[in-house]
Coordinates of C-alpha atoms in Angstrom, one line a residue:
X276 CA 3.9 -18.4 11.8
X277 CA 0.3 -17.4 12.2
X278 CA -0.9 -15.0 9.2
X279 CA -3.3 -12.0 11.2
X280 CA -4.2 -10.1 8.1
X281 CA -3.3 -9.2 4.6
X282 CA -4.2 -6.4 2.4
X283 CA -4.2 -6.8 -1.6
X284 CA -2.7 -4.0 -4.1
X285 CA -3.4 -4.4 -7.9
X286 CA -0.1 -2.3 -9.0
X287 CA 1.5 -3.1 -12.4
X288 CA -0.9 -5.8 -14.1
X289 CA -0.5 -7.7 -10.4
X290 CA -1.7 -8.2 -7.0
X291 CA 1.0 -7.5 -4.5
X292 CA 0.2 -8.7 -0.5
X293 CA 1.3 -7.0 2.5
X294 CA 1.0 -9.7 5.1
X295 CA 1.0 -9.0 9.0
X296 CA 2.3 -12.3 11.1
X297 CA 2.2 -13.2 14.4
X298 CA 5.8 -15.7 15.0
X299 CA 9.3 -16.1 14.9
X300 CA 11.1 -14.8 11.5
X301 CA 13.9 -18.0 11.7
X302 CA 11.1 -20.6 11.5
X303 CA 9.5 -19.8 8.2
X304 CA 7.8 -22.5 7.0
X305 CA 7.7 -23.8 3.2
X306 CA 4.8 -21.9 2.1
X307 CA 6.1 -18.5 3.8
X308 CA 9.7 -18.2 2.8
X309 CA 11.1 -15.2 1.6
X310 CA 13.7 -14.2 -1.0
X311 CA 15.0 -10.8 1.5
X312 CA 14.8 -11.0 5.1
X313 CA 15.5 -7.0 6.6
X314 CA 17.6 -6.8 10.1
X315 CA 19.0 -4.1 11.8
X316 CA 22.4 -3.3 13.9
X317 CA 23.8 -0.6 15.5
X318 CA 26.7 0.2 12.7
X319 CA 29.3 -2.4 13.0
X320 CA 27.7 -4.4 16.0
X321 CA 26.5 -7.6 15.1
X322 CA 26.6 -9.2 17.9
X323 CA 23.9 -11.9 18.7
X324 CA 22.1 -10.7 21.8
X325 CA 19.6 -13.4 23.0
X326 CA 16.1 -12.7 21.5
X327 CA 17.6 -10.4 19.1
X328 CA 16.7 -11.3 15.0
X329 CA 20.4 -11.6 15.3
X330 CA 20.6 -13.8 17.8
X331 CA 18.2 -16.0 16.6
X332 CA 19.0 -16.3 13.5
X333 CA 23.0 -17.4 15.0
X334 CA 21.3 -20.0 17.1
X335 CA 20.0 -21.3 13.8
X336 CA 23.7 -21.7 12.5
X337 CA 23.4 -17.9 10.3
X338 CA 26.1 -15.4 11.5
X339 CA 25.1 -12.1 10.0
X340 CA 28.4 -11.2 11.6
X341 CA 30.3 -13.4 9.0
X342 CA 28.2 -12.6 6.1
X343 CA 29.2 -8.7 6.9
X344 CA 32.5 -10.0 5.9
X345 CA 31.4 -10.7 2.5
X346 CA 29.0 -8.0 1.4
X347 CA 27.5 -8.5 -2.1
X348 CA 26.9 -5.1 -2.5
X349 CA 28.0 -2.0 1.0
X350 CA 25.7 0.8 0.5
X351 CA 26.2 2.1 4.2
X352 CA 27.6 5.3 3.3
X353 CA 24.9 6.8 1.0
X354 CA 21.6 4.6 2.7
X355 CA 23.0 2.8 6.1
X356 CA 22.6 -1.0 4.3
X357 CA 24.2 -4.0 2.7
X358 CA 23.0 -6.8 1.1
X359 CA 24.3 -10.1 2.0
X360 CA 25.9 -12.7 -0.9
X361 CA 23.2 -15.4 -1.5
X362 CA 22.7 -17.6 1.3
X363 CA 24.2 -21.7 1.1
X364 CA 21.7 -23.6 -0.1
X365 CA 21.9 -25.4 3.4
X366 CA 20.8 -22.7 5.2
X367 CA 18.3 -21.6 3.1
X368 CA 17.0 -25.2 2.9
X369 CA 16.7 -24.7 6.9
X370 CA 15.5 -21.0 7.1
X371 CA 13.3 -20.2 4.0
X372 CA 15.5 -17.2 3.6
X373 CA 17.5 -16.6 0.6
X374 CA 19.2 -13.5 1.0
X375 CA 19.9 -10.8 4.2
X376 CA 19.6 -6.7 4.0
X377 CA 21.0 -5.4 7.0
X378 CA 19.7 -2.2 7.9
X379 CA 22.5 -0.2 10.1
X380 CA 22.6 3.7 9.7
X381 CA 25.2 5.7 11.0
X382 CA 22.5 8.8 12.3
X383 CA 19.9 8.7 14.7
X384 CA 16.6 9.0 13.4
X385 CA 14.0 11.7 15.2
X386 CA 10.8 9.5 13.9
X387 CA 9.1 6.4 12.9
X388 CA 8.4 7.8 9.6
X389 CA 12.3 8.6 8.9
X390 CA 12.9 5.1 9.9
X391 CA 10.7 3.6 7.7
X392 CA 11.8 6.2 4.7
X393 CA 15.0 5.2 4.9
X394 CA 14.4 1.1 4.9
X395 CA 12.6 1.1 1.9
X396 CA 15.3 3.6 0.0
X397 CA 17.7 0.5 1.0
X398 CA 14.6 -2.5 -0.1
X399 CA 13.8 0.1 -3.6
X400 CA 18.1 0.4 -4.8
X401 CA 18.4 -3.6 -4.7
X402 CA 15.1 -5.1 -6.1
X403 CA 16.1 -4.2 -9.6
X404 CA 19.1 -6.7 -9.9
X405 CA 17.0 -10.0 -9.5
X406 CA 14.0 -11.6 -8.4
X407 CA 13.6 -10.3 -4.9
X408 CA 9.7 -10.9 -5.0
X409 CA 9.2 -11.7 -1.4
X410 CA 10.4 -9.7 1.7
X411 CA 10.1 -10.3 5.6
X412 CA 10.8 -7.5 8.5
X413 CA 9.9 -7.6 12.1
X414 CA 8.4 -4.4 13.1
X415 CA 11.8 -2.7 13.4
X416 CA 13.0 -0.3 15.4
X417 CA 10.4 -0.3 18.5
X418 CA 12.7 -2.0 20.7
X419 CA 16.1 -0.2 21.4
X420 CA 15.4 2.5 19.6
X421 CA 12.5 3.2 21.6
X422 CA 10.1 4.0 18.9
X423 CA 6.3 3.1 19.7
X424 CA 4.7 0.1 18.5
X425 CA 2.2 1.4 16.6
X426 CA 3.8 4.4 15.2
X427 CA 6.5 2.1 13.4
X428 CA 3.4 -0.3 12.3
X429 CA 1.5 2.2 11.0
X430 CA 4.7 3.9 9.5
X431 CA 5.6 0.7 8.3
X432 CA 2.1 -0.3 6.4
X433 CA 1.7 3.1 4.7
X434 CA 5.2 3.0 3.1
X435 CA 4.8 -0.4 1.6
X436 CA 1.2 0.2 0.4
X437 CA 3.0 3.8 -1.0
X438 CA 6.0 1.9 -2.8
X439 CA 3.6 -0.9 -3.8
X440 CA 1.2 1.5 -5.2
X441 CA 4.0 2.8 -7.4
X442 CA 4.9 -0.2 -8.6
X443 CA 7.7 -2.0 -6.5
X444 CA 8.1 -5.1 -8.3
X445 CA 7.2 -6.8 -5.4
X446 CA 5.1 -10.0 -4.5
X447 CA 4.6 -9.8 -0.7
X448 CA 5.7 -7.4 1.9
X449 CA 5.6 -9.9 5.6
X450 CA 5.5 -8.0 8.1
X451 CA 6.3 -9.7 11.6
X452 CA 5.9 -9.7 15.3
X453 CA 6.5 -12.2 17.6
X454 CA 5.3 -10.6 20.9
X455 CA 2.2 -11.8 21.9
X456 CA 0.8 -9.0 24.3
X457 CA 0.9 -6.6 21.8
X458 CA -0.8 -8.4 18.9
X459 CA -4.0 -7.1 19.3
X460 CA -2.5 -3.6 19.1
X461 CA -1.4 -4.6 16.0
X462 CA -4.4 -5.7 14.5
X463 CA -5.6 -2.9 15.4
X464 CA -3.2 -0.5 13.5
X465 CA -3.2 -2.8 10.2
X466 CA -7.3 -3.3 10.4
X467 CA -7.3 1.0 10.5
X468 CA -4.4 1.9 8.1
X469 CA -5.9 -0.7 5.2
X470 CA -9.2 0.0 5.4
X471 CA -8.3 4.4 5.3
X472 CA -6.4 3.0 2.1
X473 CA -9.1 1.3 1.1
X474 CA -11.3 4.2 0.9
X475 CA -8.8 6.0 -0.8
X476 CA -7.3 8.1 2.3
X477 CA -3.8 9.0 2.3
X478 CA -2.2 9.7 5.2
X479 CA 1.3 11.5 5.2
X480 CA 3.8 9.5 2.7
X481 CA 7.0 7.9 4.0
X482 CA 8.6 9.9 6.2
X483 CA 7.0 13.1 4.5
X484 CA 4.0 15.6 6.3
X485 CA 1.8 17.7 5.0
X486 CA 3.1 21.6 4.9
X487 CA 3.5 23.9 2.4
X488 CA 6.8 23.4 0.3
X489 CA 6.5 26.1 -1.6
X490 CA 6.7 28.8 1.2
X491 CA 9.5 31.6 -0.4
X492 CA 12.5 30.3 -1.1
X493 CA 14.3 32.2 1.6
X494 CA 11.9 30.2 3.9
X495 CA 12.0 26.9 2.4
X496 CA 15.4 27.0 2.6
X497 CA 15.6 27.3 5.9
X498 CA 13.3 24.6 6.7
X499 CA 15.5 21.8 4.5
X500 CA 18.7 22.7 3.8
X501 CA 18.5 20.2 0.7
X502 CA 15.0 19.5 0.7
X503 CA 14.8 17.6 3.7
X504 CA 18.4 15.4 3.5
X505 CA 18.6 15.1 6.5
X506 CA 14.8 14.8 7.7
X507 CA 15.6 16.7 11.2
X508 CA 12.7 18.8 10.9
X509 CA 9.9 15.5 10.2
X510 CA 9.6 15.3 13.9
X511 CA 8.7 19.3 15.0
X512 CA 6.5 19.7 11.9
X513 CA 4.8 16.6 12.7
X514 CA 3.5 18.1 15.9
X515 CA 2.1 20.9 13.8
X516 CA 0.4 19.2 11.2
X517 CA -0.8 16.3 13.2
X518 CA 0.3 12.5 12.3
X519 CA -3.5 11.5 11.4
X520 CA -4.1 11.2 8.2
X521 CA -5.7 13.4 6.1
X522 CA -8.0 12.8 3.0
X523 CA -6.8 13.4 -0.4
X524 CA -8.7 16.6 -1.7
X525 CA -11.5 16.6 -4.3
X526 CA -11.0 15.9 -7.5
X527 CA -11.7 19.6 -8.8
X528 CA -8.6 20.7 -5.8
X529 CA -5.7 22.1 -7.6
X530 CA -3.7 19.8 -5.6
X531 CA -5.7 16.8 -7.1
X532 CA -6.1 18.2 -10.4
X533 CA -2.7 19.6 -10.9
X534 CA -0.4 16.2 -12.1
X535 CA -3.5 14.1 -13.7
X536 CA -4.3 17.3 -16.0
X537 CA -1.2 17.8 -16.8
X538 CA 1.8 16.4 -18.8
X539 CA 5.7 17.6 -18.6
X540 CA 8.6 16.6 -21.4
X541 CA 11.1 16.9 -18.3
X542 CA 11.3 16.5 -14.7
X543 CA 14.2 17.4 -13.3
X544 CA 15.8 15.9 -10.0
X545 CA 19.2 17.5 -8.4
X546 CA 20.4 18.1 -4.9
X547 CA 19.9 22.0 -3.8
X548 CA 23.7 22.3 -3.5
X549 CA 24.0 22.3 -7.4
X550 CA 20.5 25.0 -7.7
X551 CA 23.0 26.7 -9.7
X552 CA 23.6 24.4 -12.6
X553 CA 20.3 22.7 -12.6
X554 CA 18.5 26.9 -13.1
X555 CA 21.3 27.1 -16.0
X556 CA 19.9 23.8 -17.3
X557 CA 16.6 24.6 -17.3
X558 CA 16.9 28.1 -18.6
X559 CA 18.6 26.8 -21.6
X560 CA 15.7 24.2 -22.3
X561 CA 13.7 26.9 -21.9
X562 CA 15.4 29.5 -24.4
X563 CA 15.6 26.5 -27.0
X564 CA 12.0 25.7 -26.7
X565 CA 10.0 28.0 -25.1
X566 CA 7.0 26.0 -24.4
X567 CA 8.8 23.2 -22.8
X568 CA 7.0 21.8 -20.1
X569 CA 9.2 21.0 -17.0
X570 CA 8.7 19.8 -13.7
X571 CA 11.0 21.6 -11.5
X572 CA 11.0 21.6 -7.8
X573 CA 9.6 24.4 -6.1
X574 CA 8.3 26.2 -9.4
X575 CA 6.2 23.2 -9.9
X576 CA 4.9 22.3 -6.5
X577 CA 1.2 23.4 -5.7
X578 CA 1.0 24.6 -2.1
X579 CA -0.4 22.2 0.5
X580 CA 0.5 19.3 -1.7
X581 CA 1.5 16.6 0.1
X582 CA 5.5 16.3 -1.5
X583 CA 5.9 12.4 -2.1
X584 CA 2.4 12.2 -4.1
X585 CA 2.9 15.3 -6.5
X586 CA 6.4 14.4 -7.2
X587 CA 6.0 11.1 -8.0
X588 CA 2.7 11.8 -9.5
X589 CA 4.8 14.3 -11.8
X590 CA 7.3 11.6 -12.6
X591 CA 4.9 9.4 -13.7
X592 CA 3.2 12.5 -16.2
X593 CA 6.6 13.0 -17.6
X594 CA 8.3 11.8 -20.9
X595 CA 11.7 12.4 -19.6
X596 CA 13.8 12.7 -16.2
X597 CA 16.9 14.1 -15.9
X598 CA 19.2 13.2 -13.1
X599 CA 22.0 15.5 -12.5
X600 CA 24.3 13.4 -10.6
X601 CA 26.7 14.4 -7.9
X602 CA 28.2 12.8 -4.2
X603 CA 25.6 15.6 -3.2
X604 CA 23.0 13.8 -4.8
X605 CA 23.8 10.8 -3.4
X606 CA 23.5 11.7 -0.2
X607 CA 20.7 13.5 -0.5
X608 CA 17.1 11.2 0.9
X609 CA 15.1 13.2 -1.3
X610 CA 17.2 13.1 -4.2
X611 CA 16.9 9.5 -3.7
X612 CA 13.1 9.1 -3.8
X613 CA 13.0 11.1 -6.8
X614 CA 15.6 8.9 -8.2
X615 CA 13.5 5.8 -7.1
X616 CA 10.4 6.8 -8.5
X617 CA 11.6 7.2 -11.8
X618 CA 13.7 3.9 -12.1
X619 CA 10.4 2.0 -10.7
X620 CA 8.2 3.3 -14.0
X621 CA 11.5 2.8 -16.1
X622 CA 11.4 -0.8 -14.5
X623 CA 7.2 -1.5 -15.2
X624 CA 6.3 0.1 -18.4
X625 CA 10.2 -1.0 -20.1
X626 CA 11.2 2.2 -21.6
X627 CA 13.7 4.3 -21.4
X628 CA 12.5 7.1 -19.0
X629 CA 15.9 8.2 -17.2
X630 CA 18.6 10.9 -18.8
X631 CA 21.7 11.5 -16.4
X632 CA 24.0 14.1 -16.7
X633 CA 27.2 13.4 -14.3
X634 CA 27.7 16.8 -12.8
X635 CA 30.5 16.2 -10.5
X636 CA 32.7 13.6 -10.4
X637 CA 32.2 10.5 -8.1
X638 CA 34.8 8.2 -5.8
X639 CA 31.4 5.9 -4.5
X640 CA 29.3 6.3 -7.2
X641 CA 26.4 3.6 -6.3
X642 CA 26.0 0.6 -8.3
X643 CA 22.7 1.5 -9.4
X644 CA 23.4 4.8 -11.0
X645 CA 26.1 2.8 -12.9
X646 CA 23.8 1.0 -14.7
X647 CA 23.0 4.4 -16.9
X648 CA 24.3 5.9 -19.9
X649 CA 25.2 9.2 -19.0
X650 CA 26.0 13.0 -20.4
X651 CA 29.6 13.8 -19.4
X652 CA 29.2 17.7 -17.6
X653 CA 32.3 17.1 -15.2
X654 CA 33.3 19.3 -13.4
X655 CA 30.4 21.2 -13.4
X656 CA 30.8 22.5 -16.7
X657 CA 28.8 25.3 -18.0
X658 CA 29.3 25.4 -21.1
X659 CA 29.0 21.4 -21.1
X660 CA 25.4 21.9 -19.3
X661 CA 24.2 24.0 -22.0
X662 CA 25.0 21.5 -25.0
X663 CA 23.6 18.8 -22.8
X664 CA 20.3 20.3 -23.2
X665 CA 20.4 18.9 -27.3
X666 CA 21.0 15.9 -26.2
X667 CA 18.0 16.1 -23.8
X668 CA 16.0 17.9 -26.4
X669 CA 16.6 14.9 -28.9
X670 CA 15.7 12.1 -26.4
X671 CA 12.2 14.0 -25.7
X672 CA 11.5 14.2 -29.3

């Protein structure tokens, strides 16, 4: 494989690479193999069309058809992915790959951007487990699904610098195309998006835009019946605001100025369809100790900020986040970025940042929320909700 470019991120006391490649993702060499390589099916179909990843990689004597039969961890319901067992040592002799995340959702997606949002959700819930310090993807999702070239390169290269930026503990993001007539278009894309970063320009963050979330609520919810689940709307709102990126404001903005001169004791994530529990939660912090500082959602989220940023911004300003966990929550995308954020700091600075309260009870809970300690509020419990808030209260002091 030919390397085009690369683009260096100092994130967490290291310098992470995303690398753009111009060759075939079965015939890594030595000095490029990768601990996760990303494909993508149609749900269920994993049949090795010629010229496919798929198909390729079955000429090479890998069926990710039999490897489906043994998921090490199915996490199609909630993000659309699985993670394969750990490849035979033969094969990763031969391919330089050790492990595969198969990337099948069940919806369509209206954008690059929601594409892209939704592969690194499935890359963020499995990196935590072991060393998965390498990753490879073609540029997904521009060939059947019709998606332009660029779009899904540029989509592509702005979520991993985002995630990066956060503090994915990731080495290397390899990022590969093996069509040689586009290439140039490529380098074109990659050459643009760094060097915007590069000059400290943010363009619209994973799958997000830039509009004002905190329209009245009677609006808002209207626009994202839980803040954006189901990322319908990323396409129409797109056209509005324009997909060019935009330039962070001025430091003296409110938007700028509003998480860096600031702290909060809680942030609090929840999907919309419990509103009800999480106002009851916080107006019980609130009447216990009045000058509480709490990041929550629409009361907390400065008009024309750009969503990702602030939130994630506020995550990182906060002493304590409080999940409120639910098969609502679960399923919500946005629920799951919040979620993401959080355990990514937990992850870097080693402390104890995450306080879940398990709100409704759970057939497919996900692995990763497993992991926690929680506070027992089944079945929605009011009166459990309230005398969570001591607990919560105690953690923060």
């Amino acid at each position: 494989m030919e390397l085009l470019h690369e683009f260096s991120i100092s994130s967490a006391g290291k310098d992470r690479k995303i690398q753009l490649f111009y060759g075939d993702l079965t015939e890594l060499g030595d000095e490029q193999k990768v601990d996760l390589l990303v494909v993508s099916a149609f749900p269920g179909d994993y049949t090795p069309v010629r010229g496919s990843l798929i198909g390729s990689l079955h000429e090479k004597g890998l069926s990710v058809g039999e490897l489906a039969r043994d998921k090490a961890d199915d996490m199609r319901e909630a993000l659309g992915c699985w993670i394969s067992q750990p490849l035979d040592d033969t094969i990763k002799e031969r391919l330089h790959i050790k492990r595969i995340l198969c990337f099948e959702p069940y919806t369509k997606s209206s954008s690059a951007g929601e594409v892209v949002g939704n592969i690194f959700r499935c890359i963020n819930n499995f990196i935590f487990d072991e060393a998965l310090n390498h990753i490879a993807l073609p540029i997904v999702a521009s060939g059947k699904q019709k998606f332009p070239l660029n779009e899904m390169c540029e989509a592509l290269l702005n979520a991993a610098i985002f995630w990066l930026q956060k503090g994915l503990p990731v080495d290397a993001i390899k990022l590969v195309h093996k069509n040689a007539d586009t290439i140039k278009e490529l380098k074109d894309v990659f050459k643009r998006v760094t060097a915007l970063h590069s000059l400290q320009v943010m363009p619209p963050q994973v799958g997000t835009v830039n509009f004002n979330i905190t329209a009245r609520k009677d609006d808002r919810m209207n626009v994202d019946s839980d803040r954006a689940d189901n990322f319908d709307f990323v396409q129409s709102l797109e056209e509005k605001v324009g997909s060019s990126p935009a330039p962070l404001p001025a430091a003296d903005a409110p938007e700028s100025s509003f998480v860096s001169t600031n702290s909060y004791d809680v942030f609090v994530s929840y999907s919309h369809k419990q509103k009800k529990a999480a106002d009851s939660f916080v107006q019980e912090l609130h009447a216990r100790k009045p000058g509480l500082k709490i990041f929550y959602d629409d009361q907390s989220i400065p008009k024309g900020a750009q969503w990702l940023k602030v939130v994630s911004d506020a995550i990182d300003a906060s002493a304590k986040v409080v999940i409120f966990i639910s098969p609502e929550y679960t399923a919500s995308k946005i629920c799951w970025d919040e979620f993401q954020c959080a355990k990514i700091r937990e992850y870097n600075s080693d402390v104890e940042l995450l306080i879940t309260i398990y709100l409704k009870s759970h057939d497919k809970l996900p692995t990763i929320f497993q992991l926690n300690n929680w506070i027992d509020c089944r079945e929605d419990d009011e009166t459990k909700i309230k005398a969570a808030c001591e607990e919560v209260l105690r953690a923060i002091n």
